[in-house]
XYZ file of C-alpha atoms in Angstrom:
476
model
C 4.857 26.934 -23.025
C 3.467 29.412 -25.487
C 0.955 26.599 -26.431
C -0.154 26.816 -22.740
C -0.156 30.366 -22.461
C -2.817 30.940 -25.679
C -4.542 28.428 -24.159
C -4.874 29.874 -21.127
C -5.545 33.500 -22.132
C -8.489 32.143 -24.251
C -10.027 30.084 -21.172
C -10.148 33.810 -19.059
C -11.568 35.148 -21.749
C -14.100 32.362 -22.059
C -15.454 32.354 -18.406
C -18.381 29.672 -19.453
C -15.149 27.199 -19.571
C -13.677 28.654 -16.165
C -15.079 26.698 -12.749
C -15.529 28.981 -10.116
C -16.326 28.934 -6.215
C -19.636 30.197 -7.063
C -21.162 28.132 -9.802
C -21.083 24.573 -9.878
C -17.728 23.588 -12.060
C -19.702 20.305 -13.485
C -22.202 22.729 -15.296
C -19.813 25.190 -17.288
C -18.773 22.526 -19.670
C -18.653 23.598 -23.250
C -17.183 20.902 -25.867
C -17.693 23.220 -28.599
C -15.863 26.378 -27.348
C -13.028 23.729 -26.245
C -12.374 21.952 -29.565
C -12.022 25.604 -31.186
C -9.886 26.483 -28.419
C -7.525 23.343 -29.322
C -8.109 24.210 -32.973
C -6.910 27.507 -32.855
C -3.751 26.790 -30.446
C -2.863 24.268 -32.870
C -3.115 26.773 -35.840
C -1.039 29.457 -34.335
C 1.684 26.859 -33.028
C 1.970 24.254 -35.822
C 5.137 24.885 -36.775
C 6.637 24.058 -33.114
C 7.156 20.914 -31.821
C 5.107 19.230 -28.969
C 6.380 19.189 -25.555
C 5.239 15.566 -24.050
C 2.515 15.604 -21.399
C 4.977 13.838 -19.058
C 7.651 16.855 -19.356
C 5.221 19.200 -18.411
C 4.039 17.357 -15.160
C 5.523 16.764 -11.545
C 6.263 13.365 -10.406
C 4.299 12.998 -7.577
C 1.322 14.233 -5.131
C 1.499 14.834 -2.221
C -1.171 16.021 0.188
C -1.923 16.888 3.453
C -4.605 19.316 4.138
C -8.082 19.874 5.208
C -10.928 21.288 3.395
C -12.122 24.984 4.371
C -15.691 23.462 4.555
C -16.134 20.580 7.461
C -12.538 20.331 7.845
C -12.698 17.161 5.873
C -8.898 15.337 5.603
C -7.150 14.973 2.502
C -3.733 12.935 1.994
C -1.891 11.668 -1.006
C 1.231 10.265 -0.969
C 1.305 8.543 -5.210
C 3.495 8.748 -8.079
C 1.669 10.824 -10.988
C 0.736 8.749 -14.179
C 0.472 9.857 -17.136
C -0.594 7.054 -19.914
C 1.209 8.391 -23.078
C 4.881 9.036 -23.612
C 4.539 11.659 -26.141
C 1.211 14.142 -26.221
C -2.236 13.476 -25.796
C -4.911 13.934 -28.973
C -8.043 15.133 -28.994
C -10.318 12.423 -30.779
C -14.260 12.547 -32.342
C -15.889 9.381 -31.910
C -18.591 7.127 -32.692
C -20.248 3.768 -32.280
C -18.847 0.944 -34.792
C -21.131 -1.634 -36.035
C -19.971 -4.916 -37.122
C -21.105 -5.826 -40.781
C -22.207 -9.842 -40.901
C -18.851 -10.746 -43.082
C -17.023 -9.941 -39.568
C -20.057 -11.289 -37.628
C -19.043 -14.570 -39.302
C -15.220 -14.569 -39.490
C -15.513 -14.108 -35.297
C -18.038 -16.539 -34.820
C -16.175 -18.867 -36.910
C -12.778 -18.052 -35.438
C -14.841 -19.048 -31.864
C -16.598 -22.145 -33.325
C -13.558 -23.286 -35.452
C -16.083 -24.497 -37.817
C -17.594 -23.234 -41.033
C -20.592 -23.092 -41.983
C -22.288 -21.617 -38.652
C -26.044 -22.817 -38.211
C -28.446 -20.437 -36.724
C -30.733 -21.436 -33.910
C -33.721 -18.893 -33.806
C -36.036 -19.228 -32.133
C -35.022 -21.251 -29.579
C -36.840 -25.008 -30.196
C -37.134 -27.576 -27.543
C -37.051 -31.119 -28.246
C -39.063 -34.151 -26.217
C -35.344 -35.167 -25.111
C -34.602 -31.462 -24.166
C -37.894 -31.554 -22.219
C -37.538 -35.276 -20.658
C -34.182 -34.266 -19.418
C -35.015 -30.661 -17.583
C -38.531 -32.373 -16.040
C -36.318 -35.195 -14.691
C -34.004 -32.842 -12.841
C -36.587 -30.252 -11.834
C -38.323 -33.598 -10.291
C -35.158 -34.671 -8.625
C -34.854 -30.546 -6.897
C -38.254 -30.723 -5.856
C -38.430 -33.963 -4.117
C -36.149 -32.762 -1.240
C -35.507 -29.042 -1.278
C -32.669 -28.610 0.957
C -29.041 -27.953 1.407
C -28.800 -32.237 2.030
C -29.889 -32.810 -1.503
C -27.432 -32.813 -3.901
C -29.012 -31.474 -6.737
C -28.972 -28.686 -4.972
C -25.250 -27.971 -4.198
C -24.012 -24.925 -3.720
C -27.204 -22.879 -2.820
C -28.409 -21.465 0.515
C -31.270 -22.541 2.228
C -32.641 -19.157 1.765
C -32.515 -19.413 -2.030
C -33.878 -22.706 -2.098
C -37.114 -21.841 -0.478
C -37.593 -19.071 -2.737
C -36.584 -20.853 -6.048
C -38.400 -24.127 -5.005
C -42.355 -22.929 -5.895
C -41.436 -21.475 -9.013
C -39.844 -24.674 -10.243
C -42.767 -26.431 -9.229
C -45.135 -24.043 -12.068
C -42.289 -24.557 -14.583
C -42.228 -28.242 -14.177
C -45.986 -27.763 -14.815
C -45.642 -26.602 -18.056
C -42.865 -28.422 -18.951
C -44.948 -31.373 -18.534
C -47.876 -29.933 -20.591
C -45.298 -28.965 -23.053
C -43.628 -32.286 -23.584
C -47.042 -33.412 -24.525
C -46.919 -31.423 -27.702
C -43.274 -31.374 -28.416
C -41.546 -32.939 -31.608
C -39.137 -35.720 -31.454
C -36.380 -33.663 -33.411
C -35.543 -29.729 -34.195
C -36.481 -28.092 -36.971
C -33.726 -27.859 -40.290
C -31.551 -24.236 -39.091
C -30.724 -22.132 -41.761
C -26.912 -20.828 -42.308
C -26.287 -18.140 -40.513
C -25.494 -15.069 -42.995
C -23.997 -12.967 -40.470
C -26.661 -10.585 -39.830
C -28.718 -9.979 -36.474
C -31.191 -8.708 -35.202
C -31.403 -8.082 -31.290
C -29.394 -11.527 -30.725
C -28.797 -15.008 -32.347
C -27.944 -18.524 -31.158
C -25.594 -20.488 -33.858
C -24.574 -23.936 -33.681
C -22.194 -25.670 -35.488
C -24.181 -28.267 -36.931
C -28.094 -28.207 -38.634
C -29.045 -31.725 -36.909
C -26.820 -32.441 -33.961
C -27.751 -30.586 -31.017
C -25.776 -32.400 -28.633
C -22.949 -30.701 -30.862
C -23.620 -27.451 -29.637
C -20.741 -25.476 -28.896
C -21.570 -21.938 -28.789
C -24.580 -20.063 -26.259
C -25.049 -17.489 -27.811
C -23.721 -14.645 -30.057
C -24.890 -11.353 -28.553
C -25.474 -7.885 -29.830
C -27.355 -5.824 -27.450
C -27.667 -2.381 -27.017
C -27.643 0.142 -29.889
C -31.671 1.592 -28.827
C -32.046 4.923 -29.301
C -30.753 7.245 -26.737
C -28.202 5.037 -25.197
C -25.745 4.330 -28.937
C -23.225 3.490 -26.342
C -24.628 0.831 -24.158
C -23.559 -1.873 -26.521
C -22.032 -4.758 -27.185
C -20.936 -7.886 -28.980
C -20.519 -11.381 -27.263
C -19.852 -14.832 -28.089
C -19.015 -17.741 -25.835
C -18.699 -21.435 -26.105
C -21.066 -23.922 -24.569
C -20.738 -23.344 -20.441
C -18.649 -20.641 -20.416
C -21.142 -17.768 -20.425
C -20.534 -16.298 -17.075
C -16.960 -16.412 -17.438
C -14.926 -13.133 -17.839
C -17.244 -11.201 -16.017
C -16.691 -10.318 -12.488
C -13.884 -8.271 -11.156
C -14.293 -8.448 -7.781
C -14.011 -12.479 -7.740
C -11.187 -12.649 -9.938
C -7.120 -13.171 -9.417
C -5.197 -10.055 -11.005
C -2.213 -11.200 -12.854
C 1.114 -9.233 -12.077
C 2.497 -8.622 -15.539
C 5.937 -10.227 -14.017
C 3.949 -13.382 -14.309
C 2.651 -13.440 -17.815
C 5.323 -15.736 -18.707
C 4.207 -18.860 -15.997
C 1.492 -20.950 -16.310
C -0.895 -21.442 -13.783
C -2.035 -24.938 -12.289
C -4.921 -26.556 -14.501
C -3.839 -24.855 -17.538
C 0.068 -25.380 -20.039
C -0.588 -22.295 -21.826
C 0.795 -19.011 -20.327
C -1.098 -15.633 -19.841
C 1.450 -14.401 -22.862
C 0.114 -17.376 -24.728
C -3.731 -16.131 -23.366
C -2.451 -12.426 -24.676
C -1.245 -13.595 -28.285
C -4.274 -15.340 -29.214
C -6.299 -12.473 -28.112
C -4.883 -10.298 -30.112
C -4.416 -11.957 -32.930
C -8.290 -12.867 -33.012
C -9.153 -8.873 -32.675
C -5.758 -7.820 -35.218
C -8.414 -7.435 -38.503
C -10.547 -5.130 -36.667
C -7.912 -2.898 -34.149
C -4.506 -2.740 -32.737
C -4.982 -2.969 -29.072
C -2.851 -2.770 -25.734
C -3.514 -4.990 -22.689
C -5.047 -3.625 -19.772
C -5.471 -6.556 -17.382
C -5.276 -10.141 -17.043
C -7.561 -12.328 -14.712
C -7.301 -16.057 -13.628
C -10.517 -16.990 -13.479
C -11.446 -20.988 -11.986
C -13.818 -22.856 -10.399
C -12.291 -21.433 -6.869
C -14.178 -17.639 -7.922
C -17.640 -18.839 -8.180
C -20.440 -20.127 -7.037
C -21.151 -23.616 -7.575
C -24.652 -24.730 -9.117
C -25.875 -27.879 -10.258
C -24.910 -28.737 -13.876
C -21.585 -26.108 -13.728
C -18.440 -27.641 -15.256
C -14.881 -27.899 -13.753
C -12.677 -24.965 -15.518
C -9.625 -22.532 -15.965
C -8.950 -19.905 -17.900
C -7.527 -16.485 -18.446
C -9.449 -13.577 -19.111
C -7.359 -11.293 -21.003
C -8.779 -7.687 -21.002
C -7.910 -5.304 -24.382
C -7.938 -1.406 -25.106
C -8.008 -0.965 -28.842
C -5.516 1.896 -30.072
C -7.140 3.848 -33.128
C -4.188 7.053 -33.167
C -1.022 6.524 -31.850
C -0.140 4.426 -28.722
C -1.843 7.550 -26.853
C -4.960 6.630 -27.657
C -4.621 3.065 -25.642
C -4.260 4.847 -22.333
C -8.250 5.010 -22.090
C -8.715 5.602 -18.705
C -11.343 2.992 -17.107
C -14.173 5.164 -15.788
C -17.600 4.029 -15.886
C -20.660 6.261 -17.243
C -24.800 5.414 -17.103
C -27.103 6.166 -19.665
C -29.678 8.536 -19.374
C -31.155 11.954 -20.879
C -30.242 14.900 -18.900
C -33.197 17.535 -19.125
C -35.202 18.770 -22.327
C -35.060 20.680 -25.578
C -31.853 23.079 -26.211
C -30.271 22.192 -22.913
C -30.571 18.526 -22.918
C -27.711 16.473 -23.362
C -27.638 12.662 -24.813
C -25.625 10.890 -22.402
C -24.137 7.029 -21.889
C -22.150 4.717 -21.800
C -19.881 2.148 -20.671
C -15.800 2.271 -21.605
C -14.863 0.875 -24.633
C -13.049 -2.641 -23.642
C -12.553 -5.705 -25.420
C -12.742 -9.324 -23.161
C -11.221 -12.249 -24.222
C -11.188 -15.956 -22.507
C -8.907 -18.627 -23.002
C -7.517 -21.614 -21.867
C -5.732 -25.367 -23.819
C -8.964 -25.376 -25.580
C -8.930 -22.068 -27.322
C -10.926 -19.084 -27.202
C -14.205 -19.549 -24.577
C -15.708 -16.463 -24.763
C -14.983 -12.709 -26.844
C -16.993 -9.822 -26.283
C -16.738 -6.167 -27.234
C -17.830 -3.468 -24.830
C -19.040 -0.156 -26.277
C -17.227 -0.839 -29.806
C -15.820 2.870 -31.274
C -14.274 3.965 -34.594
C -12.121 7.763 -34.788
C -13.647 10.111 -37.258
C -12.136 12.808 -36.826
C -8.515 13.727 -35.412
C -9.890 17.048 -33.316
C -5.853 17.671 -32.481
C -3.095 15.375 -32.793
C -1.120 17.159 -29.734
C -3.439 19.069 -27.064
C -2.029 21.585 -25.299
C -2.938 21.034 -21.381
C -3.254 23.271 -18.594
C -0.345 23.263 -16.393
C -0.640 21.022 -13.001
C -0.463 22.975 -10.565
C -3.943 24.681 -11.952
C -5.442 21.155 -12.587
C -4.293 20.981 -8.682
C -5.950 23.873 -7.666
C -9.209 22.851 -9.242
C -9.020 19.615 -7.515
C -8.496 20.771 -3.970
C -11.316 23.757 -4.936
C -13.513 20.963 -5.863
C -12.593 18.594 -2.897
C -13.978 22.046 -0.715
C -17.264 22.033 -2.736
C -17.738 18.073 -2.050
C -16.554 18.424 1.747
C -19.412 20.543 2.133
C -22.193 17.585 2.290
C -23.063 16.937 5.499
C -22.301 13.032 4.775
C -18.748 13.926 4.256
C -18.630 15.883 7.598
C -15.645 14.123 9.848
C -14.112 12.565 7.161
C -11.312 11.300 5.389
C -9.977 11.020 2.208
C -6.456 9.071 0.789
C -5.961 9.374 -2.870
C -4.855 5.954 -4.224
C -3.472 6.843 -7.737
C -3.965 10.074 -9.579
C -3.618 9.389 -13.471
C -3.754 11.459 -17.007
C -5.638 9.250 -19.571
C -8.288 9.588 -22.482
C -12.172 9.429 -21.014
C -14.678 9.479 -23.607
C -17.179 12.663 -23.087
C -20.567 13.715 -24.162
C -20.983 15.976 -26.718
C -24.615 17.754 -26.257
C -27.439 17.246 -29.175
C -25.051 14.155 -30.369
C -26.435 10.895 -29.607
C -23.799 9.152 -32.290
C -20.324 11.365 -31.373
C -18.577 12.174 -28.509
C -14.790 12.987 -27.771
C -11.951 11.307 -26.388
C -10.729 13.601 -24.235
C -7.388 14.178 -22.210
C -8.433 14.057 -18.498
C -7.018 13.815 -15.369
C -8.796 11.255 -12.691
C -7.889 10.896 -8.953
C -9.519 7.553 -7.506
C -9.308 7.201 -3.686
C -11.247 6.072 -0.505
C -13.598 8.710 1.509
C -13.998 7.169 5.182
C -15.890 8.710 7.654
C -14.634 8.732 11.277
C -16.237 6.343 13.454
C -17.677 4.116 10.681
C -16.180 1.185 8.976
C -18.410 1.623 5.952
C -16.604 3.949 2.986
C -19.407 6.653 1.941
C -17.037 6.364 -1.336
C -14.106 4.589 -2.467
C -12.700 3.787 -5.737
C -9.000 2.039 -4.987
C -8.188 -0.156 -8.043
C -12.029 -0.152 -9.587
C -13.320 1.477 -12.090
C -15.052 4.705 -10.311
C -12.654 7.626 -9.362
C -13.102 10.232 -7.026
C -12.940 12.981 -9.111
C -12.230 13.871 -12.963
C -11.008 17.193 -14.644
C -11.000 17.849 -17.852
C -6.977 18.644 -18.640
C -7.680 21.101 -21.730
C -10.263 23.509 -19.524
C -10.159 22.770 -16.318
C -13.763 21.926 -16.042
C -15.101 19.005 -13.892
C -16.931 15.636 -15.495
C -19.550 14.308 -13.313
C -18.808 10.518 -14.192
C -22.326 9.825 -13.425
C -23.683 11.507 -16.658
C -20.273 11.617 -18.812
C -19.992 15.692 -19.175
């Protein structure tokens, strides 16, 4: 409690860090003045032993009020979750880069096959060509839902697909007038990339083909967060990506297989972590069943099942897996002394499987720790973190969009969220935060003005060192 109290008394002192009725709470951020407040609690209090975040929190919330502005409704009715069993840390972070000895050893450990050939550019062959003008051909001489080459699509998209296949079998046709009967001799890959790469398995044999592309996007200046790194195996390239189309597996059921696959999501889990064990420990966050049932069928698309297992790495203590998942954009917030660098999308890894192995890997917004701010934050109490809430809930309440309105809070969870820091476009700081995610319905309407449930967007975020508010919009 005496690590609360100091923390506390320095937070009055500091008004800057204190949200108010007055002033917008989403503008009195200060990261600096709150990693020396952590510093200094952590000084005075070393000697005594940390009290774990879940101690210090009620069980449950429970709401039923409405706001002083618009007499908007808010209910809750949720268990409290907090995502760490001991304390929470306080962690500086930055983008990792992958050097080309681990660009190999994972697109080797996709492939199963060494050496890795390197397809760049892209080079067409008369075959390649012969093939795509023959089924462009086929499309074009009956576009409509009765043809079969083009199953799966509307009507509507085939009239406005149909003339631009028309200019692109154009060209093809000029193209295949020039074209070569084999591909040029690829080069080994040596690991290293430039804004993306295509390797193959084989410096001859493109029918051997079995990976589409290894990926690294992201990384431009001003956005160091919107990254990534992705591999996949020949037609798998849209798998592991949607959420909303996609089967949630109950953890009860990682042990049973599902139909069109023998291996079990546990099996799925293992050899996901085992791939990613050189390069982090991580904790499961979800698994997905993802088969032909989820999408969309188009010409060409292959039969398949698979689990997408989804990974939080853990870089200090098992505290530092309970990354909470909140989404951020990039952008740059206004100019010179007062502009911040912000970005970025959580940190996740992504990894596919099914009988045949890994289909697909890819690493969202890679980080590495480099400095351990505080290994034990101290936290405001909850019933402050409460009052901010409902104080903030007023301030939103207050747009005349929210007027005759309710909101239910789904879940209301303590986790890590990754903040900005300002004038840092390579750091930021994982940072212990509390996040309510909910549904805000207006009366009358069917249509949610906004709702978070399960995804990845909550309803509102407070810092739990300072009290201050994150707009998840721009990450501060």
């Amino acid at each position: 409690m005496k690590r609360i109290a100091i923390v506390l008394l320095a937070l009055l002192l500091l008004c800057a860090c204190q949200p108010t009725p007055e002033v917008d709470a989403v503008k009195q951020k200060d990261t600096v003045q709150m990693v020396e407040t952590v510093k200094q609690a952590d000084e005075q209090f070393a000697d005594e032993p940390a009290v774990p975040a879940k101690e210090q929190m009620p069980t449950h919330l429970n709401w039923d009020f409405y706001t002083e502005t618009q007499q908007a409704h808010v209910v809750a009715d949720v268990p409290i979750t907090v995502l760490s069993d001991g304390s929470f840390p306080l962690l500086r972070v930055e983008r990792r880069t992958f050097d080309a000895e681990q660009n190999l050893a994972l697109a080797k450990a996709l492939l199963g096959t060494d050496p890795v050939y390197r397809l760049t550019p892209w080079e067409a062959t008369k075959s390649d060509i012969e093939k795509e003008i023959k089924s462009l051909t086929e499309m074009l001489a009956d576009p409509s839902t009765s043809n079969p080459a083009w199953e799966g699509y509307l009507q509507e998209e085939i009239d406005e697909l149909a003339e631009g296949l028309a200019e692109r079998l154009e060209m093809l046709k000029e193209q295949y007038r020039s074209a070569g009967d084999t591909p040029a001799e690829n080069p080994v890959w040596d690991g290293t990339v430039g804004n993306g790469a295509t390797v193959v398995p084989s410096a001859s044999d493109r029918s051997a083909m079995e990976c589409d592309s290894v990926n690294f996007s992201g990384g431009r200046e001003g956005a160091p967060y919107d990254w990534r790194a992705d591999y996949c195996k020949s037609g798998h390239a849209d798998l592991g990506w949607d959420y909303n189309l996609k089967d949630r597996i109950d953890p009860s059921e990682y042990g049973t297989a599902r139909a069109g696959v023998s291996i079990t999501p546990r099996d799925a889990i293992d050899a996901a972590q085992k791939l990613t064990e050189p390069y982090a420990e991580t904790a499961v966050i979800d698994v997905f069943w993802d088969d032909e049932a989820n999408d969309t069928h188009r010409p060409g698309k292959q039969l398949r099942h698979a689990y997408t297992v989804h990974l939080m790495p853990i870089y200090h203590d098992s505290a530092s897996g309970a990354f909470l998942d909140t989404w951020t954009e990039s952008e740059t917030i206004g100019s010179g002394e007062d502009s911040y660098r912000i970005t970025w999308w959580r940190e996740q890894i992504s990894v596919t499987v099914n009988d045949e192995g890994i289909l697909r890997f890819g690493w969202q917004s890679p980080l590495t720790v480099t400095e351990v701010v505080s290994e034990s934050c101290a936290l405001l109490p909850f019933d402050e973190i409460e009052q901010i809430a409902k104080q903030q809930l007023n301030r939103l309440a207050a747009q005349p969009h929210f007027k005759n309105s309710t909101l239910t809070v789904r879940s209301c969870t303590l986790g890590l969220v990754r903040i900005a820091e300002p004038y840092q476009m390579e750091r930021a700081l994982l940072t212990p935060v509390w996040c309510l995610y909910g549904d805000w319905l207006q009366e009358g309407s069917d249509d949610m003005y906004l709702a978070s449930g399960n995804a990845a967007w909550p309803i509102l975020e407070i810092n739990a060192i300072d009290g201050t508010i994150i707009d998840p919009m721009k990450g501060y």
